[in-house]
Amino acid sequence: AENEPSWETPCTELLVYVSTPGCDGFPSLDSKESYKLSVSKGSMLLSAETVWGALRGLETFSQLVGRDENGTYYINETEIVDFPRFPHRGLLLDTSRHYLPLRAILETLDVMAYNKFNVFHWHIVDDPSFPYESSTFPELSKQGAFNAMSHVYTASDVRAVIEHARLRGIRVIAEFDTPGHTLSWGPGAPGLLTPCYVGEAPSGVYGPINPIVNSTYQFVIRLFQEVSTVFPDFFLHLGGDEVDFTCWKSNPEIRAFMMEKGFGTDYKKLESFYIQRLLDIVSSLGKGYIVWQEVFDNDVKLRPDTIIHVWKDNNLQYLKEMANVTRAGYRALLSAPWYLNRISYGQDWIEAYKVEPLSFEGVPEQKALVIGGEACMWGEYVDVTNLTPRLW
Amino acid sequence: RYYEYIFGQSWRRTWGRRPLAARAEPELFQLQVVIEAGDPGLSFSFSFSLDHLTVTEPVAILKASEVWGALRGLETFSQLVHEDDYGSFLVNESEINDFPRFAHRGILLDTSRHYLPLRSILTNLDAMAFNKFNVLHWHIVDDQSFPYQSIYFPELSDKGAYSSNLIYTPTDVRLVIEYARLRGIRVIPEFDTPGHTQSWGKGQKDLLTPCYSGGQPTGSFGPVNPVWNTTYDFMTKFFKEISSVFPDEFIHLGGDEVDFSCWKSNPEVKEFMKKQGFGTDYAKLESYYVQNVLDIVSSYNKGQMVWQEVFDHKAQLKPDTVVQVWMANNYAHELSSVTGAGFTAVLSAPWYLDYISYGQDWKKYYSVEPLNFPGSEKQKKLLIGGEACLWGEFVDATNLTPRLWPRASAVGERLWSSSNVTNLQDAYRRLTNHRCRML
């Protein structure tokens, strides 16, 4: 007997109901992304508290729709109640080691949306290049970008990224990593970086940002004033990782400053001195901040609402770090086991999948301080020719 | 196409401006290409190309004994031309005499683990030409799928391909061969048997060995069945087609990783082993099979390439059979054995580019010295080259090109350039430029 198609009357509409309006706003760490999806004969309803939840539900809905051999689109009757386990689900792209054209970033945001990621951590500048076109300090990208005409992000590029992300419920958290990882800042901001010395004379080579001169802090205030207005998210990532002390140690003025301040030979104290002033500046601009774990490890005095980003991964030491960070009362973000730039042969997605972010020793209050994690795609070996297949 | 490569990519034209005054340097108007031999025809196994490239104004001369050498010289010429900030194209006066160190410089692509659309293969042939590779080893079918549309046995791809549109029609195959030929690249197809043949069994009943358990067929199949006459009837007809479709002198017959457990379970096979006096040495059965196929393919006047197991298991090879050494463990020793027994060898063991890892792994490929194995001068001459392999388990059109290139360029230079070109810093500088050029 011929198989009768068992299709009922076709559903023609997905009703989307959002209880709290807010299509013009930006998503935040506190946004509620839960949704309910109800598919039954003759009616399909997606309801969410916020538009951000509706976006997640729409993605799920799109995954439920199938197509049979005759080309008919169908969907099973379904009842779904869904919400994220962690509120901060991020992806880091590095546009300094290699410039990424706008289309690569926008495409990544699309795929992030397919996977319900909600934070784009834009590691926009670093040692090798400074592609961010600053209106306050245009020389930074003029001198620091790989090519000041073609390898920069103009104000309109940045706006395009932020809006493209917003429409997908993705927050854009910019990272201006200091005081290390700043070599590209030097050419466009003379006097900003520490001149390294060989014996009595400057060697011509520069190190991290110079923490002892006032001009540094004037620069930092003005730059972050701009960055705070350009990037609407409440949080900024301030970096603070891998500060190499050798240059500071070689500089006689800095050594003198250390003496004056009573820091002795503990350069971590000098790093803290800088970071604390930076944090105060950024706070006064009304922003919250995320920092890499060294800032916590080096005993910098932090505000209680600082988020610590755990990235070091030798032999699962990150679990210990997560315990320490949360025990000290700070919120934590996990990236250590998710450095996707470290490619290897075969199905390495399995290792990433098996990670259990809360598998460290701690009480429930500590575990509640883990707000999520980020997969990182550092750019040393990545550009537009291989970004997408390497990341997804 | 070289005109386009040299002059066409000029995006800098939009930024720069041509200076109004005529340049002071002399202008090069013409590259004359002189080919000494007559038309070499279709096949060109192991052709030796010697090109002279002289660049002095107003005419540069590229001389080669065959058109294949001219192609290599044209590639070199295209690399010498550079553009300045004003959009002028410059080339230094030069005198170059160049020839490859090894005659067989190949890339293996696997279109069975994942189907590769034609455009992926053609793009890859372009990249190969930029790197003076001259052999495409097309590992076209395997366990997972049979995309090759056979004229005599259409069921093979009808039933064995991943789907009806994931196949290579005779037209597709001709296109690949011609596209390769125009770039001086030989296409050596590999129809790997008796192992790696699961997909063949879908479209060809009674080809694979039925496996048994407790006296009953289990329903699953193993390698090609070496005891039935029908197997050799099939291979005779099949390789007749392959021999006419693929014009190269050589066909790769595979012969790797044959799992004996299914044969061991099959009563007919066990019976045959007894009759032949092979005892329980299934390597002898494998060799029996391989020898028959070698004979079949020889009768079509084709040379054969095989994976190293065929040699290791002591099959009787033809004197001109080429052995491909792929097992990484102690490959230098294998090269000694193969060449010591008088056979020609091709090296792949250190160049499995599908084994990706983090960082600049091109350096380890570049640092391989193929002739670092114990052996006489005569033996070393038998190593005719190598192949970088990109097996397809984790590779398809979405990631083929960035995974293979420019890592394979390191292998390309190792196989073409002289043995003393080993400086990594210098290679790095040239490789980064070359990559941008390839993009």
Coordinates of C-alpha atoms in Angstrom, one line a residue, chain A residues 149-150 341-347 380-381 383 385-386 389, chain B residues 15 354-360 393-394 398-399 402 435 439:
Chain A
M149 CA 45.5 51.8 5.2
S150 CA 44.5 48.2 4.9
N341 CA 44.8 27.5 18.7
R342 CA 46.8 24.5 20.0
I343 CA 45.8 22.2 17.3
S344 CA 46.5 18.5 17.2
Y345 CA 45.7 15.5 15.0
G346 CA 42.4 13.8 15.3
Q347 CA 39.2 14.5 17.3
E380 CA 50.2 33.4 15.9
Y381 CA 49.4 30.9 13.3
D383 CA 44.6 34.4 9.7
T385 CA 42.9 31.7 5.3
N386 CA 42.5 29.2 8.1
P389 CA 38.1 25.6 9.7
Chain B
W15 CA 47.0 53.0 -3.6
D354 CA 47.6 15.1 7.9
Y355 CA 49.3 14.7 11.3
I356 CA 48.9 18.4 12.2
S357 CA 50.4 19.9 15.3
Y358 CA 50.7 23.3 16.8
G359 CA 53.3 25.7 15.6
Q360 CA 55.9 25.7 12.8
E393 CA 40.1 11.3 7.7
F394 CA 39.9 14.8 9.0
T398 CA 36.5 23.2 4.1
N399 CA 40.1 22.8 5.3
P402 CA 45.1 25.8 4.6
R435 CA 52.9 32.0 0.9
L439 CA 47.4 33.6 -1.8

